[in-house]
């Protein structure tokens, strides 16, 4: 993806009766608070959905995780805030295991951290890469969304959270 491109991320959530719209609304509020901080913790979101009992799926248009830290590899690319502020807080064990090597972590370490978290919590099983959504259609009768992907795959879900992130 060229710099300045937009990545679309969609969470398809099929939770039967385990998760209600109030849970999703609270989670959505968390997403937008995170966006305001210029950092969105997608791994954190997946883990929270799984903890709620949801069958969560992240549809990622790109070929791997990492977003900004995957695409931006220019010399000097690093966090603009202290590294610890970017750490996921859903696991005390994770906070104890990972130790940032610099106060303002560089891009390679940031990407290593994201992959470490994904592997540690088996989050990749909830991610589908190179999954570009062509259409989303609401079915009133079943009260579900149908997501049609390029290439012909399709998913249905009770809830869909759509994010559009700009990489700069």
PDB file of C-alpha atoms in Angstrom:
ATOM      1  CA  UNK A   1       0.000   0.000   0.000  1.00  0.00           C
ATOM      2  CA  UNK A   2       1.415   3.425  -0.880  1.00  0.00           C
ATOM      3  CA  UNK A   3       1.861   5.996   1.861  1.00  0.00           C
ATOM      4  CA  UNK A   4      -1.319   7.941   2.430  1.00  0.00           C
ATOM      5  CA  UNK A   5      -3.505   4.978   1.402  1.00  0.00           C
ATOM      6  CA  UNK A   6      -6.570   3.831   3.279  1.00  0.00           C
ATOM      7  CA  UNK A   7      -6.886   0.394   4.845  1.00  0.00           C
ATOM      8  CA  UNK A   8     -10.354  -0.925   5.531  1.00  0.00           C
ATOM      9  CA  UNK A   9     -10.754  -3.245   8.451  1.00  0.00           C
ATOM     10  CA  UNK A  10     -14.024  -4.941   9.199  1.00  0.00           C
ATOM     11  CA  UNK A  11     -14.896  -6.997  12.203  1.00  0.00           C
ATOM     12  CA  UNK A  12     -17.601  -9.508  11.408  1.00  0.00           C
ATOM     13  CA  UNK A  13     -19.118 -10.616  14.666  1.00  0.00           C
ATOM     14  CA  UNK A  14     -21.533 -13.512  14.971  1.00  0.00           C
ATOM     15  CA  UNK A  15     -22.284 -14.034  18.611  1.00  0.00           C
ATOM     16  CA  UNK A  16     -25.648 -15.811  18.729  1.00  0.00           C
ATOM     17  CA  UNK A  17     -27.115 -14.816  22.095  1.00  0.00           C
ATOM     18  CA  UNK A  18     -23.775 -14.421  23.879  1.00  0.00           C
ATOM     19  CA  UNK A  19     -23.216 -10.785  22.954  1.00  0.00           C
ATOM     20  CA  UNK A  20     -25.832  -8.072  22.662  1.00  0.00           C
ATOM     21  CA  UNK A  21     -25.849  -4.645  21.060  1.00  0.00           C
ATOM     22  CA  UNK A  22     -24.866  -3.026  24.391  1.00  0.00           C
ATOM     23  CA  UNK A  23     -21.600  -5.025  24.433  1.00  0.00           C
ATOM     24  CA  UNK A  24     -20.866  -3.971  20.859  1.00  0.00           C
ATOM     25  CA  UNK A  25     -21.690  -0.329  21.621  1.00  0.00           C
ATOM     26  CA  UNK A  26     -19.256  -0.325  24.558  1.00  0.00           C
ATOM     27  CA  UNK A  27     -16.588  -1.919  22.388  1.00  0.00           C
ATOM     28  CA  UNK A  28     -17.258   0.556  19.583  1.00  0.00           C
ATOM     29  CA  UNK A  29     -16.802   3.389  22.090  1.00  0.00           C
ATOM     30  CA  UNK A  30     -13.437   1.910  23.029  1.00  0.00           C
ATOM     31  CA  UNK A  31     -12.450   1.756  19.361  1.00  0.00           C
ATOM     32  CA  UNK A  32     -13.153   5.420  18.808  1.00  0.00           C
ATOM     33  CA  UNK A  33     -11.378   6.488  22.005  1.00  0.00           C
ATOM     34  CA  UNK A  34      -8.364   4.550  20.732  1.00  0.00           C
ATOM     35  CA  UNK A  35      -8.633   6.249  17.333  1.00  0.00           C
ATOM     36  CA  UNK A  36      -8.579   9.630  19.069  1.00  0.00           C
ATOM     37  CA  UNK A  37      -5.212   8.618  20.571  1.00  0.00           C
ATOM     38  CA  UNK A  38      -3.988   7.818  17.038  1.00  0.00           C
ATOM     39  CA  UNK A  39      -3.508   4.189  17.979  1.00  0.00           C
ATOM     40  CA  UNK A  40      -6.029   1.453  17.511  1.00  0.00           C
ATOM     41  CA  UNK A  41      -5.461  -1.782  19.321  1.00  0.00           C
ATOM     42  CA  UNK A  42      -6.948  -4.283  16.911  1.00  0.00           C
ATOM     43  CA  UNK A  43      -5.500  -7.220  18.823  1.00  0.00           C
ATOM     44  CA  UNK A  44      -7.093  -5.824  21.959  1.00  0.00           C
ATOM     45  CA  UNK A  45     -10.455  -5.590  20.187  1.00  0.00           C
ATOM     46  CA  UNK A  46     -10.302  -9.194  18.975  1.00  0.00           C
ATOM     47  CA  UNK A  47      -9.351 -10.431  22.429  1.00  0.00           C
ATOM     48  CA  UNK A  48     -12.192  -8.485  24.081  1.00  0.00           C
ATOM     49  CA  UNK A  49     -14.713  -9.885  21.608  1.00  0.00           C
ATOM     50  CA  UNK A  50     -13.488 -13.432  22.184  1.00  0.00           C
ATOM     51  CA  UNK A  51     -13.644 -12.869  25.943  1.00  0.00           C
ATOM     52  CA  UNK A  52     -17.280 -11.797  25.508  1.00  0.00           C
ATOM     53  CA  UNK A  53     -17.987 -15.104  23.756  1.00  0.00           C
ATOM     54  CA  UNK A  54     -18.199 -13.671  20.253  1.00  0.00           C
ATOM     55  CA  UNK A  55     -17.063 -15.468  17.133  1.00  0.00           C
ATOM     56  CA  UNK A  56     -14.978 -12.518  15.950  1.00  0.00           C
ATOM     57  CA  UNK A  57     -13.318 -12.212  12.566  1.00  0.00           C
ATOM     58  CA  UNK A  58     -11.077  -9.406  11.330  1.00  0.00           C
ATOM     59  CA  UNK A  59     -11.128  -8.953   7.561  1.00  0.00           C
ATOM     60  CA  UNK A  60      -7.878  -7.217   6.605  1.00  0.00           C
ATOM     61  CA  UNK A  61      -7.351  -5.935   3.071  1.00  0.00           C
ATOM     62  CA  UNK A  62      -3.552  -6.186   3.397  1.00  0.00           C
ATOM     63  CA  UNK A  63      -1.446  -9.362   3.360  1.00  0.00           C
ATOM     64  CA  UNK A  64      -0.361  -9.240   7.020  1.00  0.00           C
ATOM     65  CA  UNK A  65      -1.046  -7.499  10.302  1.00  0.00           C
ATOM     66  CA  UNK A  66       0.646  -4.355  11.508  1.00  0.00           C
ATOM     67  CA  UNK A  67      -1.063  -1.489   9.716  1.00  0.00           C
ATOM     68  CA  UNK A  68       1.151   1.588   9.978  1.00  0.00           C
ATOM     69  CA  UNK A  69       3.999  -0.451  11.456  1.00  0.00           C
ATOM     70  CA  UNK A  70       3.836  -2.913   8.560  1.00  0.00           C
ATOM     71  CA  UNK A  71       3.798  -0.303   5.793  1.00  0.00           C
ATOM     72  CA  UNK A  72       5.913   2.564   7.073  1.00  0.00           C
ATOM     73  CA  UNK A  73       9.531   1.410   7.129  1.00  0.00           C
ATOM     74  CA  UNK A  74      11.340   4.645   6.400  1.00  0.00           C
ATOM     75  CA  UNK A  75      14.540   5.505   8.323  1.00  0.00           C
ATOM     76  CA  UNK A  76      13.739   6.852  11.776  1.00  0.00           C
ATOM     77  CA  UNK A  77      10.136   5.570  11.840  1.00  0.00           C
ATOM     78  CA  UNK A  78       9.183   5.139  15.503  1.00  0.00           C
ATOM     79  CA  UNK A  79       6.538   5.812  18.142  1.00  0.00           C
ATOM     80  CA  UNK A  80       5.857   9.479  18.833  1.00  0.00           C
ATOM     81  CA  UNK A  81       4.891   8.687  22.441  1.00  0.00           C
ATOM     82  CA  UNK A  82       6.599   6.548  25.041  1.00  0.00           C
ATOM     83  CA  UNK A  83       6.557   2.899  24.028  1.00  0.00           C
ATOM     84  CA  UNK A  84       4.688   1.616  27.066  1.00  0.00           C
ATOM     85  CA  UNK A  85       1.636   3.723  26.102  1.00  0.00           C
ATOM     86  CA  UNK A  86       1.188   1.544  23.003  1.00  0.00           C
ATOM     87  CA  UNK A  87       1.196  -1.737  24.914  1.00  0.00           C
ATOM     88  CA  UNK A  88      -2.003  -3.766  25.106  1.00  0.00           C
ATOM     89  CA  UNK A  89      -3.522  -3.787  28.562  1.00  0.00           C
ATOM     90  CA  UNK A  90      -5.897  -6.751  28.353  1.00  0.00           C
ATOM     91  CA  UNK A  91      -3.299  -9.118  29.816  1.00  0.00           C
ATOM     92  CA  UNK A  92      -1.159  -8.616  32.909  1.00  0.00           C
ATOM     93  CA  UNK A  93       0.976 -11.540  31.719  1.00  0.00           C
ATOM     94  CA  UNK A  94       1.677  -9.759  28.429  1.00  0.00           C
ATOM     95  CA  UNK A  95       2.633  -6.559  30.238  1.00  0.00           C
ATOM     96  CA  UNK A  96       5.091  -8.558  32.360  1.00  0.00           C
ATOM     97  CA  UNK A  97       6.584 -10.516  29.430  1.00  0.00           C
ATOM     98  CA  UNK A  98       7.251  -7.767  26.912  1.00  0.00           C
ATOM     99  CA  UNK A  99       9.974  -5.213  27.611  1.00  0.00           C
ATOM    100  CA  UNK A 100      10.446  -2.298  25.245  1.00  0.00           C
ATOM    101  CA  UNK A 101      14.087  -1.738  24.355  1.00  0.00           C
ATOM    102  CA  UNK A 102      13.764   2.008  23.789  1.00  0.00           C
ATOM    103  CA  UNK A 103      11.709   4.817  25.248  1.00  0.00           C
ATOM    104  CA  UNK A 104      10.357   5.639  21.761  1.00  0.00           C
ATOM    105  CA  UNK A 105      10.321   2.270  20.035  1.00  0.00           C
ATOM    106  CA  UNK A 106      11.411   2.019  16.362  1.00  0.00           C
ATOM    107  CA  UNK A 107       9.248   0.473  13.630  1.00  0.00           C
ATOM    108  CA  UNK A 108      10.891  -2.982  13.576  1.00  0.00           C
ATOM    109  CA  UNK A 109      10.289  -3.463  17.310  1.00  0.00           C
ATOM    110  CA  UNK A 110       6.700  -2.225  17.013  1.00  0.00           C
ATOM    111  CA  UNK A 111       5.992  -4.800  14.320  1.00  0.00           C
ATOM    112  CA  UNK A 112       7.696  -7.543  16.378  1.00  0.00           C
ATOM    113  CA  UNK A 113       5.462  -6.621  19.315  1.00  0.00           C
ATOM    114  CA  UNK A 114       2.277  -6.882  17.237  1.00  0.00           C
ATOM    115  CA  UNK A 115       3.329 -10.283  15.919  1.00  0.00           C
ATOM    116  CA  UNK A 116       4.305 -11.415  19.433  1.00  0.00           C
ATOM    117  CA  UNK A 117       0.830 -10.514  20.722  1.00  0.00           C
ATOM    118  CA  UNK A 118      -0.912 -12.183  17.766  1.00  0.00           C
ATOM    119  CA  UNK A 119       1.063 -15.394  18.292  1.00  0.00           C
ATOM    120  CA  UNK A 120       0.783 -15.413  22.089  1.00  0.00           C
ATOM    121  CA  UNK A 121      -3.002 -15.149  22.047  1.00  0.00           C
ATOM    122  CA  UNK A 122      -3.561 -17.074  18.797  1.00  0.00           C
ATOM    123  CA  UNK A 123      -5.253 -14.011  17.298  1.00  0.00           C
ATOM    124  CA  UNK A 124      -4.362 -14.866  13.700  1.00  0.00           C
ATOM    125  CA  UNK A 125      -7.069 -17.542  13.738  1.00  0.00           C
ATOM    126  CA  UNK A 126      -9.521 -14.618  13.903  1.00  0.00           C
ATOM    127  CA  UNK A 127      -7.921 -12.737  10.989  1.00  0.00           C
ATOM    128  CA  UNK A 128      -8.385 -13.142   7.244  1.00  0.00           C
ATOM    129  CA  UNK A 129      -5.764 -11.315   5.201  1.00  0.00           C
ATOM    130  CA  UNK A 130      -6.128 -10.101   1.618  1.00  0.00           C
ATOM    131  CA  UNK A 131      -9.873  -9.926   2.274  1.00  0.00           C
ATOM    132  CA  UNK A 132     -11.363  -6.990   0.478  1.00  0.00           C
ATOM    133  CA  UNK A 133     -15.076  -6.458   0.998  1.00  0.00           C
ATOM    134  CA  UNK A 134     -16.969  -5.699  -2.216  1.00  0.00           C
ATOM    135  CA  UNK A 135     -20.380  -5.285  -0.613  1.00  0.00           C
ATOM    136  CA  UNK A 136     -22.211  -5.357   2.691  1.00  0.00           C
ATOM    137  CA  UNK A 137     -25.924  -6.078   2.600  1.00  0.00           C
ATOM    138  CA  UNK A 138     -28.374  -5.985   5.498  1.00  0.00           C
ATOM    139  CA  UNK A 139     -30.957  -8.791   5.548  1.00  0.00           C
ATOM    140  CA  UNK A 140     -33.918  -7.574   7.567  1.00  0.00           C
ATOM    141  CA  UNK A 141     -35.561 -11.002   7.777  1.00  0.00           C
ATOM    142  CA  UNK A 142     -32.562 -12.678   9.457  1.00  0.00           C
ATOM    143  CA  UNK A 143     -31.279  -9.423  10.979  1.00  0.00           C
ATOM    144  CA  UNK A 144     -27.769 -10.172   9.754  1.00  0.00           C
ATOM    145  CA  UNK A 145     -25.171  -8.597   7.519  1.00  0.00           C
ATOM    146  CA  UNK A 146     -23.828 -10.378   4.460  1.00  0.00           C
ATOM    147  CA  UNK A 147     -20.270  -9.423   3.513  1.00  0.00           C
ATOM    148  CA  UNK A 148     -19.260 -10.323  -0.039  1.00  0.00           C
ATOM    149  CA  UNK A 149     -15.519 -10.405  -0.636  1.00  0.00           C
ATOM    150  CA  UNK A 150     -13.468 -10.104  -3.788  1.00  0.00           C
ATOM    151  CA  UNK A 151     -12.914 -13.609  -5.064  1.00  0.00           C
ATOM    152  CA  UNK A 152     -16.375 -14.844  -4.117  1.00  0.00           C
ATOM    153  CA  UNK A 153     -16.124 -15.643  -0.385  1.00  0.00           C
ATOM    154  CA  UNK A 154     -18.963 -14.419   1.813  1.00  0.00           C
ATOM    155  CA  UNK A 155     -19.622 -14.105   5.542  1.00  0.00           C
ATOM    156  CA  UNK A 156     -22.740 -13.363   7.549  1.00  0.00           C
ATOM    157  CA  UNK A 157     -22.735 -11.690  10.946  1.00  0.00           C
ATOM    158  CA  UNK A 158     -25.090 -10.060  13.424  1.00  0.00           C
ATOM    159  CA  UNK A 159     -22.710  -7.152  13.956  1.00  0.00           C
ATOM    160  CA  UNK A 160     -20.081  -5.506  11.760  1.00  0.00           C
ATOM    161  CA  UNK A 161     -17.673  -2.837  12.936  1.00  0.00           C
ATOM    162  CA  UNK A 162     -16.106  -1.023  10.001  1.00  0.00           C
ATOM    163  CA  UNK A 163     -12.887   0.961  10.348  1.00  0.00           C
ATOM    164  CA  UNK A 164     -11.076   3.014   7.801  1.00  0.00           C
ATOM    165  CA  UNK A 165      -7.522   3.886   8.782  1.00  0.00           C
ATOM    166  CA  UNK A 166      -5.229   6.290   6.990  1.00  0.00           C
ATOM    167  CA  UNK A 167      -1.535   5.380   6.809  1.00  0.00           C
ATOM    168  CA  UNK A 168       0.746   8.397   6.651  1.00  0.00           C
TER     169      UNK A 168
END
